[in-house]
Amino acid sequence: MATQHDNALTRALAGLPGPLPPSGVIHVAVPHPGRFTIVGNHLAQHTELSLTAIGIGVHIQSLPTGSEVGIKALASRFTEGETRIAAALRELEAHGYLSRTRVRLANGRLVTRTVFCNQPGAALRGGMVAAPVPLVAPAAVPAPEPLVAPAAVPVVAAPAPSPSPSPEPTPVPEESHPPVRVPSRTAPKASRRPLPRPRELTPELRRTASAILAGLRSHAKELVLSEDDVEALVPGVAAWLERDAHPDTIRHALTTELPQPPKHPAKIVKHRLTVLLPPPLPGAQELAPVRRTLVIPLQNCDGCDRAFRATAPGHCRGCRNEPTATAA
C-alpha cells in the first residue's frame, strides 16, 4: 500500500506545471465535484485570529443554515474544551465574522440568534445577498433535506468560484421569517474613565513618578515607554503616590501578569493606573474606636417601690434622705 501511495503521489507531482519549489508546501489541486465550501483568504490567513478561531470560523461557514453552533454543540464535536471554543467565538465576534443576539420568539421563549458573515468588510458596504443552499454531491450518502436560508437573512456574497465544475445553487424560496439585522460595528462605545490626577502635582511627585515610569522596563522588558508616554502618565502615578502607595506597590501593579505580547505598553499602563487606583488611606478619625454610652438599668426601691436608676438594687434617693429629713 505504501508503494502504491508513493507512485500515485509521484505521478501527481509530475503532472504539476512548472518546476517544483525546493522547500515549502506543494499544492495538488483536485477539482471538487460537490460538497465544498468557498472560504476567503481574509479568514483562512487572518493575522490576528488564533488557529482555533480560524478553524471554527471555517467549520461554521461550511454548515447549513439552522445548524447548532453553540459552545456546547461545538465542544461535543471537537476535542477543544468549552473555554477555548468560547474564546474563539469571542475572537470571531470582535472581528465581525460572528454576531450573537438574544431575541424573543412569538411564544415568549428567549433564544440566541447567531449570524455568520463570510465578509465583514463587504457587509459594512452593503453588499449582502441571500445565502444559497449548501452544495451536496448527488452520489453522497443519503442525508435529510438541507435547511434553506430565509430570504430576508442578510449574508455577504462569497467570492466567485474557480472554473472547476460545480452544480448551480437552487433559488431560495420566500418564507415569512423576521429579518435578522447585523449590529452596526460603529455603535457608540462607553466612555473610558480618565487618567487619575493628584490634587497638586508638586515637583517632588513629578520627579518620583517619572522615575517609576522610566524604570518599568527594568522590571518588565516589554514596558518600554517613550518620553511623551512618561510625561502623559506622570499624573496617574502621582495620584497613587498622593494616596501613600509605595513605589514597589505601583511597580507590582503595573508589571504583573502582562498580556503576551503587549502591543501597546502605554495603554496597558494607563488602564491599570486608572482601574487599579487604591482608595485614600483612612485618617485618625476614621480609625478611632467607637465610644459606647453606658446605660444604667431601672431598679425598684425596697422602701417605696418606686422606680429609679441604679447599678444595684436598694433604696431610691428619697428613701435614703428620709432619715436625715426626720432628724432635722
PDB file of C-alpha atoms in Angstrom, residues 153-284:
ATOM      1  CA  VAL A 153     -31.395  36.953   6.147  1.00  0.00           C
ATOM      2  CA  PRO A 154     -28.535  39.251   5.013  1.00  0.00           C
ATOM      3  CA  VAL A 155     -25.421  37.238   4.211  1.00  0.00           C
ATOM      4  CA  VAL A 156     -22.441  38.534   2.233  1.00  0.00           C
ATOM      5  CA  ALA A 157     -21.870  37.014  -1.189  1.00  0.00           C
ATOM      6  CA  ALA A 158     -18.916  34.633  -1.392  1.00  0.00           C
ATOM      7  CA  PRO A 159     -16.123  35.321  -3.949  1.00  0.00           C
ATOM      8  CA  ALA A 160     -16.542  33.956  -7.470  1.00  0.00           C
ATOM      9  CA  PRO A 161     -15.761  30.225  -7.632  1.00  0.00           C
ATOM     10  CA  SER A 162     -12.941  28.786  -9.694  1.00  0.00           C
ATOM     11  CA  PRO A 163     -13.597  27.421 -13.211  1.00  0.00           C
ATOM     12  CA  SER A 164     -13.932  23.910 -11.750  1.00  0.00           C
ATOM     13  CA  PRO A 165     -17.325  22.292 -12.475  1.00  0.00           C
ATOM     14  CA  SER A 166     -19.870  22.789  -9.712  1.00  0.00           C
ATOM     15  CA  PRO A 167     -23.673  22.461  -9.562  1.00  0.00           C
ATOM     16  CA  GLU A 168     -25.768  25.596  -9.785  1.00  0.00           C
ATOM     17  CA  PRO A 169     -27.321  26.768  -6.487  1.00  0.00           C
ATOM     18  CA  THR A 170     -31.078  26.482  -6.304  1.00  0.00           C
ATOM     19  CA  PRO A 171     -33.142  29.653  -5.752  1.00  0.00           C
ATOM     20  CA  VAL A 172     -34.202  30.437  -2.215  1.00  0.00           C
ATOM     21  CA  PRO A 173     -37.980  30.210  -1.621  1.00  0.00           C
ATOM     22  CA  GLU A 174     -39.789  33.058   0.072  1.00  0.00           C
ATOM     23  CA  GLU A 175     -40.563  32.485   3.744  1.00  0.00           C
ATOM     24  CA  SER A 176     -42.241  34.594   6.348  1.00  0.00           C
ATOM     25  CA  HIS A 177     -39.311  34.793   8.768  1.00  0.00           C
ATOM     26  CA  PRO A 178     -38.433  38.067  10.507  1.00  0.00           C
ATOM     27  CA  PRO A 179     -35.256  39.696   9.153  1.00  0.00           C
ATOM     28  CA  VAL A 180     -32.042  39.270  11.115  1.00  0.00           C
ATOM     29  CA  ARG A 181     -30.104  42.514  11.353  1.00  0.00           C
ATOM     30  CA  VAL A 182     -26.367  42.503  11.904  1.00  0.00           C
ATOM     31  CA  PRO A 183     -25.495  45.025  14.648  1.00  0.00           C
ATOM     32  CA  SER A 184     -23.532  48.010  13.449  1.00  0.00           C
ATOM     33  CA  ARG A 185     -19.797  47.956  14.222  1.00  0.00           C
ATOM     34  CA  THR A 186     -19.861  51.745  14.508  1.00  0.00           C
ATOM     35  CA  ALA A 187     -22.111  51.770  17.589  1.00  0.00           C
ATOM     36  CA  PRO A 188     -21.043  54.308  20.235  1.00  0.00           C
ATOM     37  CA  LYS A 189     -18.734  52.847  22.855  1.00  0.00           C
ATOM     38  CA  ALA A 190     -18.906  53.538  26.552  1.00  0.00           C
ATOM     39  CA  SER A 191     -16.723  56.445  27.577  1.00  0.00           C
ATOM     40  CA  ARG A 192     -13.496  55.427  29.282  1.00  0.00           C
ATOM     41  CA  ARG A 193     -12.515  56.693  32.703  1.00  0.00           C
ATOM     42  CA  PRO A 194      -9.954  59.493  32.613  1.00  0.00           C
ATOM     43  CA  LEU A 195      -6.462  59.110  33.996  1.00  0.00           C
ATOM     44  CA  PRO A 196      -6.446  59.977  37.736  1.00  0.00           C
ATOM     45  CA  ARG A 197      -4.745  63.208  38.749  1.00  0.00           C
ATOM     46  CA  PRO A 198      -3.436  64.405  42.115  1.00  0.00           C
ATOM     47  CA  ARG A 199      -4.830  67.410  43.959  1.00  0.00           C
ATOM     48  CA  GLU A 200      -1.495  69.173  43.446  1.00  0.00           C
ATOM     49  CA  LEU A 201       1.280  67.952  41.145  1.00  0.00           C
ATOM     50  CA  THR A 202       4.306  69.090  43.133  1.00  0.00           C
ATOM     51  CA  PRO A 203       7.867  68.886  41.732  1.00  0.00           C
ATOM     52  CA  GLU A 204       8.648  66.049  44.152  1.00  0.00           C
ATOM     53  CA  LEU A 205       5.652  63.987  42.956  1.00  0.00           C
ATOM     54  CA  ARG A 206       6.532  64.662  39.308  1.00  0.00           C
ATOM     55  CA  ARG A 207      10.156  63.609  39.819  1.00  0.00           C
ATOM     56  CA  THR A 208       9.263  60.383  41.658  1.00  0.00           C
ATOM     57  CA  ALA A 209       6.504  59.462  39.188  1.00  0.00           C
ATOM     58  CA  SER A 210       8.807  59.995  36.197  1.00  0.00           C
ATOM     59  CA  ALA A 211      11.480  57.797  37.777  1.00  0.00           C
ATOM     60  CA  ILE A 212       8.955  54.984  38.415  1.00  0.00           C
ATOM     61  CA  LEU A 213       7.644  55.078  34.827  1.00  0.00           C
ATOM     62  CA  ALA A 214      11.081  55.263  33.235  1.00  0.00           C
ATOM     63  CA  GLY A 215      12.298  52.323  35.319  1.00  0.00           C
ATOM     64  CA  LEU A 216       9.438  49.976  34.450  1.00  0.00           C
ATOM     65  CA  ARG A 217      11.493  48.367  31.669  1.00  0.00           C
ATOM     66  CA  SER A 218      13.984  47.195  34.311  1.00  0.00           C
ATOM     67  CA  HIS A 219      11.211  45.106  35.909  1.00  0.00           C
ATOM     68  CA  ALA A 220       9.329  44.141  32.709  1.00  0.00           C
ATOM     69  CA  LYS A 221      11.265  44.401  29.448  1.00  0.00           C
ATOM     70  CA  GLU A 222       8.007  44.725  27.473  1.00  0.00           C
ATOM     71  CA  LEU A 223       7.073  48.039  29.117  1.00  0.00           C
ATOM     72  CA  VAL A 224       9.320  50.391  27.140  1.00  0.00           C
ATOM     73  CA  LEU A 225       7.737  53.860  27.305  1.00  0.00           C
ATOM     74  CA  SER A 226       8.698  56.898  25.254  1.00  0.00           C
ATOM     75  CA  GLU A 227       9.362  60.301  26.794  1.00  0.00           C
ATOM     76  CA  ASP A 228       5.951  61.527  25.633  1.00  0.00           C
ATOM     77  CA  ASP A 229       4.280  58.489  27.231  1.00  0.00           C
ATOM     78  CA  VAL A 230       6.084  59.105  30.523  1.00  0.00           C
ATOM     79  CA  GLU A 231       5.064  62.779  30.504  1.00  0.00           C
ATOM     80  CA  ALA A 232       1.421  61.862  29.820  1.00  0.00           C
ATOM     81  CA  LEU A 233       1.277  59.159  32.528  1.00  0.00           C
ATOM     82  CA  VAL A 234       3.020  61.150  35.301  1.00  0.00           C
ATOM     83  CA  PRO A 235      -0.288  62.493  36.793  1.00  0.00           C
ATOM     84  CA  GLY A 236      -1.633  58.945  37.178  1.00  0.00           C
ATOM     85  CA  VAL A 237       1.400  57.731  39.129  1.00  0.00           C
ATOM     86  CA  ALA A 238       1.386  60.966  41.156  1.00  0.00           C
ATOM     87  CA  ALA A 239      -2.225  60.240  42.176  1.00  0.00           C
ATOM     88  CA  TRP A 240      -1.088  56.848  43.538  1.00  0.00           C
ATOM     89  CA  LEU A 241       1.811  58.434  45.403  1.00  0.00           C
ATOM     90  CA  GLU A 242      -0.504  61.080  46.850  1.00  0.00           C
ATOM     91  CA  ARG A 243      -2.584  58.252  48.308  1.00  0.00           C
ATOM     92  CA  ASP A 244       0.508  56.893  50.099  1.00  0.00           C
ATOM     93  CA  ALA A 245       1.087  53.997  47.674  1.00  0.00           C
ATOM     94  CA  HIS A 246       4.656  52.677  47.916  1.00  0.00           C
ATOM     95  CA  PRO A 247       6.710  52.758  44.674  1.00  0.00           C
ATOM     96  CA  ASP A 248       7.171  48.982  44.869  1.00  0.00           C
ATOM     97  CA  THR A 249       3.396  48.581  45.086  1.00  0.00           C
ATOM     98  CA  ILE A 250       2.955  50.705  41.960  1.00  0.00           C
ATOM     99  CA  ARG A 251       5.600  48.730  40.036  1.00  0.00           C
ATOM    100  CA  HIS A 252       3.999  45.426  41.060  1.00  0.00           C
ATOM    101  CA  ALA A 253       0.555  46.592  39.900  1.00  0.00           C
ATOM    102  CA  LEU A 254       1.905  47.753  36.524  1.00  0.00           C
ATOM    103  CA  THR A 255       4.194  44.806  35.691  1.00  0.00           C
ATOM    104  CA  THR A 256       2.379  41.703  36.992  1.00  0.00           C
ATOM    105  CA  GLU A 257       0.639  39.282  34.553  1.00  0.00           C
ATOM    106  CA  LEU A 258       1.113  41.330  31.402  1.00  0.00           C
ATOM    107  CA  PRO A 259      -0.589  40.138  28.182  1.00  0.00           C
ATOM    108  CA  GLN A 260       1.800  38.454  25.777  1.00  0.00           C
ATOM    109  CA  PRO A 261       2.842  40.113  23.621  1.00  0.00           C
ATOM    110  CA  PRO A 262       1.820  43.586  24.854  1.00  0.00           C
ATOM    111  CA  LYS A 263       1.077  45.586  21.699  1.00  0.00           C
ATOM    112  CA  HIS A 264       0.554  48.991  23.356  1.00  0.00           C
ATOM    113  CA  PRO A 265       2.563  49.316  26.613  1.00  0.00           C
ATOM    114  CA  ALA A 266       1.425  52.913  27.269  1.00  0.00           C
ATOM    115  CA  LYS A 267      -2.254  51.925  27.009  1.00  0.00           C
ATOM    116  CA  ILE A 268      -1.729  48.999  29.394  1.00  0.00           C
ATOM    117  CA  VAL A 269      -0.066  51.255  31.978  1.00  0.00           C
ATOM    118  CA  LYS A 270      -2.800  53.898  31.617  1.00  0.00           C
ATOM    119  CA  HIS A 271      -5.550  51.310  32.016  1.00  0.00           C
ATOM    120  CA  ARG A 272      -4.019  49.814  35.157  1.00  0.00           C
ATOM    121  CA  LEU A 273      -3.325  53.220  36.710  1.00  0.00           C
ATOM    122  CA  THR A 274      -6.996  54.101  36.179  1.00  0.00           C
ATOM    123  CA  VAL A 275      -8.730  50.845  37.100  1.00  0.00           C
ATOM    124  CA  LEU A 276      -6.489  49.709  39.992  1.00  0.00           C
ATOM    125  CA  LEU A 277      -6.276  53.111  41.741  1.00  0.00           C
ATOM    126  CA  PRO A 278      -6.408  52.404  45.517  1.00  0.00           C
ATOM    127  CA  PRO A 279      -8.636  54.466  47.820  1.00  0.00           C
ATOM    128  CA  PRO A 280      -7.087  57.057  50.154  1.00  0.00           C
ATOM    129  CA  LEU A 281      -5.787  55.747  53.460  1.00  0.00           C
ATOM    130  CA  PRO A 282      -8.197  56.309  56.355  1.00  0.00           C
ATOM    131  CA  GLY A 283      -7.305  59.054  58.832  1.00  0.00           C
ATOM    132  CA  ALA A 284      -7.141  59.053  62.609  1.00  0.00           C
TER     133      ALA A 284
END
